Structures are given as C-alpha cells and as structure tokens.
Amino acid sequence: GAGVSQTPSNKVTEKGKYVELRCDPISGHTALYWYRQSLGQGPEFLIYFQGTGAADDSGLPNDRFFAVRPEGSVSTLKIQRTERGDSAVYLCASSLFARGGTEAFFGQGTRLTVV
Amino acid sequence: KQEVTQIPAALSVPEGENLVLNCSFTDSAIYNLQWFRQDPGKGLTSLLLIQSSQREQTSGRLNASLDKSSGRSTLYIAASQPGDSATYLCAVFKAAGNKLTFGGGTRVLVKP
C-alpha cells in the first residue's frame, strides 16, 4: 500500500483479555516503530525493529507487552492480561532505515479501550 | 535523556494571522527534527523534516528553522486558515538510540 496501515482502527476489550494490534509498513522500509499516545500527550516510544529483530524494546512498560516482526515487514504488538491503564492510541511508524534518521511515516493508529 | 518541550500547549489565532510554534530539546546530538500535524482522532502526518546539517526547510506556507546549538526549532505557518486547526508535534531523532522523541504538542485553533 501507499502508506502505513494499522488494523483494527478501534478495539474494545475486557480487562484481562489478550489483544493483538497489526501494523503493515510502507513497502521497502526496514525500520518499524511502535508508539503509544495518551489523550493530550505526545506519542511515547515502545519498541523499534530494524529488519526482523527488535533493536530497542526499552519503552515497553512491562512483560505483558510483546511485539514481533517475523519476516521483516508486518509487525504485531501483543498485549496480555490487558488493564484499563493500557487504554490509549497505539501508533505504528516506518522509515527507510533507522540509522541516520530518515523520515518517519505514521499510520492512523489503533484506539484501544479496555473496559 | 532527551527531553522535548513545546510551548505553548494551546494557541488560538484569527484567520490570516501568522502562526509561530516553538520546540526546544535538551540534547543537541540529533540526526534530524521532524514536524507533524495530528487531527483529532487521527494519526500523524509528516509536515517537514530538517536534517541536523540544515538550518531550515520550507513547504508552501510552512517554514521550519533549526538551531541545533541552542536546541530550538520553530515552525512558521503563514496566513493561517481554519483548516490549519490541529495539534502540531515536533520530534527529534537522536544520534544515539535511533528513535524519535516527541514533544507534547501545541493545539492550534484558527478562528474564521
């Protein structure tokens, strides 16, 4: 596709359930980033991939959060035992490569609501 | 630790007035700085990317300057229009860490 695609656009889940959020980056982009944005705040870094490997996962808040990118393209952010505090917009971005800081392009986000 | 600050948090101007949005960052070791626009309930749209070696970038009515030594960037939007109403975010790409660090954004309202 032409841009970064995220699915679903909205997800409502019950506390304690497991959720998966998907990101389809721009074709050919080797770097992929996940961010989380709470209402009225700027996005906060979670994890980034260079190719298939997680190059930096220092932003993941705890071990309930995990992300994969098995073939170096599509990525899935997985959240186990969801809590109400996980409610936020989860944003995905991709760039040509990470080193050197090429332009990052963001998807429309997935709004997660934990009830 | 890199910190990025945007002041003011909110700004309201009459249509036609020029907008000046400020961004400051604490660590000058950056690869680039990027300005984004975010409409309510939407993702981020990239507006301008300034490499660390550049002083400014222009696109249409938008002009962004970068002063790395003082840790500041300014986004100018000329002749504002109601359609410019949105939240504007700046983000720096650190030389170490290979990720964007965002400011809190400035919410802009352009009144007709």
Coordinates of C-alpha atoms in Angstrom, one line a residue:
Chain A
G1 CA 0.0 0.0 0.0
A2 CA 0.9 3.6 -0.2
G3 CA 1.1 4.3 3.5
V4 CA 1.4 2.6 6.9
S5 CA -1.7 0.6 7.6
Q6 CA -2.9 -0.3 11.1
T7 CA -5.7 -2.7 12.0
P8 CA -8.0 -2.7 13.7
S9 CA -8.7 1.1 13.8
N10 CA -10.6 0.6 17.1
K11 CA -10.5 -2.2 19.6
V12 CA -12.6 -2.6 22.7
T13 CA -11.7 -5.4 25.0
E14 CA -12.5 -6.5 28.5
K15 CA -9.9 -6.2 31.3
G16 CA -7.8 -9.3 31.5
K17 CA -8.1 -10.3 27.8
Y18 CA -5.4 -10.7 25.2
V19 CA -5.2 -8.3 22.2
E20 CA -3.1 -8.1 19.0
L21 CA -2.6 -5.0 17.0
R22 CA -1.3 -5.2 13.5
C23 CA 1.0 -2.8 11.5
D24 CA 1.7 -3.1 7.8
P25 CA 4.6 -0.7 7.0
I26 CA 5.5 1.0 3.7
S27 CA 7.0 -1.5 1.3
G28 CA 10.8 -1.5 1.5
H29 CA 11.0 0.3 4.8
T30 CA 13.3 -1.7 7.1
A31 CA 12.7 0.3 10.3
L32 CA 9.4 -0.1 12.1
Y33 CA 8.4 1.7 15.3
W34 CA 5.6 1.3 17.8
Y35 CA 4.4 4.3 20.0
R36 CA 1.6 4.8 22.5
Q37 CA -0.3 8.0 22.8
S38 CA -2.5 9.0 25.7
L39 CA -5.1 11.8 25.4
G40 CA -3.5 15.2 25.2
Q41 CA 0.1 14.0 25.2
G42 CA 2.8 13.3 22.6
P43 CA 3.5 9.7 21.5
E44 CA 5.8 7.7 23.7
F45 CA 8.2 5.2 22.3
L46 CA 7.6 1.5 22.9
I47 CA 9.8 -0.6 20.6
Y48 CA 11.6 -0.4 17.2
F49 CA 12.6 -3.1 14.7
Q50 CA 15.4 -2.9 12.2
G51 CA 14.5 -5.8 9.9
T52 CA 13.2 -8.8 11.9
G53 CA 14.9 -8.1 15.2
A54 CA 13.8 -5.8 18.0
A55 CA 16.7 -3.3 18.1
D56 CA 15.3 -1.4 21.1
D57 CA 12.5 -2.5 23.3
S58 CA 13.3 -0.2 26.2
G59 CA 9.9 1.6 26.0
L60 CA 7.8 -1.5 26.6
P61 CA 6.1 -0.8 30.0
N62 CA 6.2 -4.4 31.3
D63 CA 6.3 -8.0 30.3
R64 CA 2.7 -8.0 29.3
F65 CA 3.7 -6.2 26.1
F66 CA 5.5 -8.0 23.3
A67 CA 6.0 -7.3 19.6
V68 CA 7.2 -9.4 16.7
R69 CA 8.1 -8.8 13.1
P70 CA 8.9 -12.3 11.8
E71 CA 9.5 -11.6 8.2
G72 CA 10.8 -8.0 8.4
S73 CA 7.6 -6.5 7.1
V74 CA 4.3 -6.8 9.1
S75 CA 4.5 -6.3 12.8
T76 CA 2.2 -7.4 15.6
L77 CA 2.0 -5.8 19.0
K78 CA 0.7 -8.2 21.6
I79 CA -0.7 -7.2 25.0
Q80 CA -1.6 -9.9 27.5
R81 CA -3.9 -9.6 30.5
T82 CA -5.0 -6.1 29.5
E83 CA -5.6 -3.4 32.1
R84 CA -7.6 -0.3 32.0
G85 CA -4.4 1.7 32.0
D86 CA -3.5 0.2 28.7
S87 CA -6.2 2.2 27.0
A88 CA -4.6 4.6 24.5
V89 CA -3.9 5.0 20.8
Y90 CA -1.2 2.8 19.6
L91 CA 0.7 4.2 16.6
C92 CA 3.0 2.5 14.2
A93 CA 5.6 4.2 12.0
S94 CA 8.1 3.0 9.4
S95 CA 11.1 4.6 7.8
L96 CA 13.5 3.6 5.1
F97 CA 16.1 2.7 7.7
A98 CA 16.8 3.7 11.3
R99 CA 20.5 4.8 11.3
G100 CA 20.8 8.3 10.1
G101 CA 17.3 9.2 10.8
T102 CA 15.3 9.1 7.6
E103 CA 11.7 10.4 7.5
A104 CA 9.2 8.5 9.6
F105 CA 5.7 7.9 8.3
F106 CA 2.9 7.0 10.7
G107 CA -0.3 5.0 10.4
Q108 CA -3.7 6.1 11.6
G109 CA -3.3 4.3 14.9
T110 CA -5.4 1.7 16.8
R111 CA -7.5 3.1 19.5
L112 CA -7.5 0.5 22.3
T113 CA -10.2 0.8 25.0
V114 CA -10.0 -1.7 28.0
V115 CA -13.3 -1.8 29.9
Chain B
K1 CA 17.9 11.7 28.4
Q2 CA 16.5 13.7 25.6
E3 CA 13.5 15.9 26.5
V4 CA 11.4 17.8 24.0
T5 CA 9.2 20.7 25.1
Q6 CA 6.6 22.6 23.1
I7 CA 5.3 25.9 24.4
P8 CA 2.5 27.0 24.3
A9 CA 0.4 23.9 24.8
A10 CA -2.5 25.7 23.0
L11 CA -2.8 28.6 20.7
S12 CA -5.8 30.4 19.2
V13 CA -5.5 33.0 16.4
P14 CA -7.8 34.8 14.0
E15 CA -7.7 33.6 10.4
G16 CA -4.9 35.3 8.3
E17 CA -2.5 35.7 11.2
N18 CA 0.9 34.0 11.0
L19 CA 1.5 31.1 13.4
V20 CA 4.7 30.6 15.3
L21 CA 5.1 27.3 17.1
N22 CA 8.1 26.6 19.3
C23 CA 10.0 23.4 20.1
S24 CA 13.0 23.0 22.3
F25 CA 15.2 20.0 23.0
T26 CA 17.8 19.3 25.6
D27 CA 20.3 17.1 23.7
S28 CA 21.8 18.7 20.6
A29 CA 23.2 15.3 19.3
I30 CA 20.4 14.7 16.8
Y31 CA 20.2 13.4 13.3
N32 CA 17.1 15.4 12.4
L33 CA 13.9 17.1 13.6
Q34 CA 10.5 16.4 12.2
W35 CA 7.3 18.4 12.5
F36 CA 4.0 16.5 12.4
R37 CA 0.3 17.5 12.2
Q38 CA -2.3 15.5 14.0
D39 CA -6.1 16.0 13.5
P40 CA -8.4 14.8 16.3
G41 CA -8.7 11.0 16.3
K42 CA -6.2 10.6 13.5
G43 CA -2.6 9.6 13.1
L44 CA 0.4 11.8 12.4
T45 CA 1.1 13.5 9.1
S46 CA 4.7 14.4 8.4
L47 CA 5.0 18.1 7.5
L48 CA 8.7 18.9 7.4
L49 CA 12.0 17.0 8.1
I50 CA 15.1 19.1 8.9
Q51 CA 18.4 17.3 8.9
S52 CA 20.9 18.3 11.5
S53 CA 23.1 19.9 8.9
Q54 CA 20.3 22.2 7.7
R55 CA 19.1 25.5 9.1
E56 CA 15.6 25.5 7.6
Q57 CA 13.1 23.7 5.4
T58 CA 10.1 25.2 3.5
S59 CA 7.0 23.7 2.1
G60 CA 4.3 26.0 0.8
R61 CA 3.1 28.2 3.7
L62 CA 5.2 26.2 6.1
N63 CA 8.7 27.1 7.2
A64 CA 10.7 25.3 9.9
S65 CA 14.0 26.5 11.3
L66 CA 16.5 24.6 13.3
D67 CA 19.2 25.9 15.7
K68 CA 20.9 22.8 17.0
S69 CA 23.3 24.6 19.2
S70 CA 20.6 26.3 21.2
G71 CA 18.3 23.3 21.0
R72 CA 15.4 25.1 19.3
S73 CA 13.2 24.7 16.3
T74 CA 10.4 27.0 15.1
L75 CA 7.5 26.2 12.8
Y76 CA 6.0 29.2 11.0
I77 CA 2.7 28.9 9.2
A78 CA 2.0 31.9 7.1
A79 CA -1.5 33.4 6.6
S80 CA -3.3 30.8 8.8
Q81 CA -6.6 29.3 7.7
P82 CA -9.3 27.5 9.7
G83 CA -8.1 24.2 8.0
D84 CA -4.8 24.7 9.8
S85 CA -6.5 23.9 13.1
A86 CA -4.9 20.8 14.5
T87 CA -2.2 19.7 17.0
Y88 CA 1.3 20.2 15.9
L89 CA 4.0 17.9 17.2
C90 CA 7.8 18.1 16.9
A91 CA 10.1 15.2 17.4
V92 CA 13.8 14.8 17.4
F93 CA 15.7 11.8 16.1
K94 CA 18.6 11.2 18.4
A95 CA 22.0 10.2 17.1
A96 CA 22.1 7.5 19.8
G97 CA 19.0 5.3 20.1
N98 CA 17.7 5.6 16.6
K99 CA 14.2 6.7 17.6
L100 CA 12.0 9.8 17.6
T101 CA 11.4 11.6 20.9
F102 CA 8.2 13.7 20.8
G103 CA 7.2 16.9 22.5
G104 CA 3.7 17.2 24.0
G105 CA 2.3 19.2 21.0
T106 CA 0.7 22.6 20.5
R107 CA -3.0 22.6 19.9
V108 CA -3.9 25.3 17.4
L109 CA -7.3 26.8 16.7
V110 CA -7.6 29.2 13.8
K111 CA -10.9 31.2 14.1
P112 CA -12.7 32.3 10.9

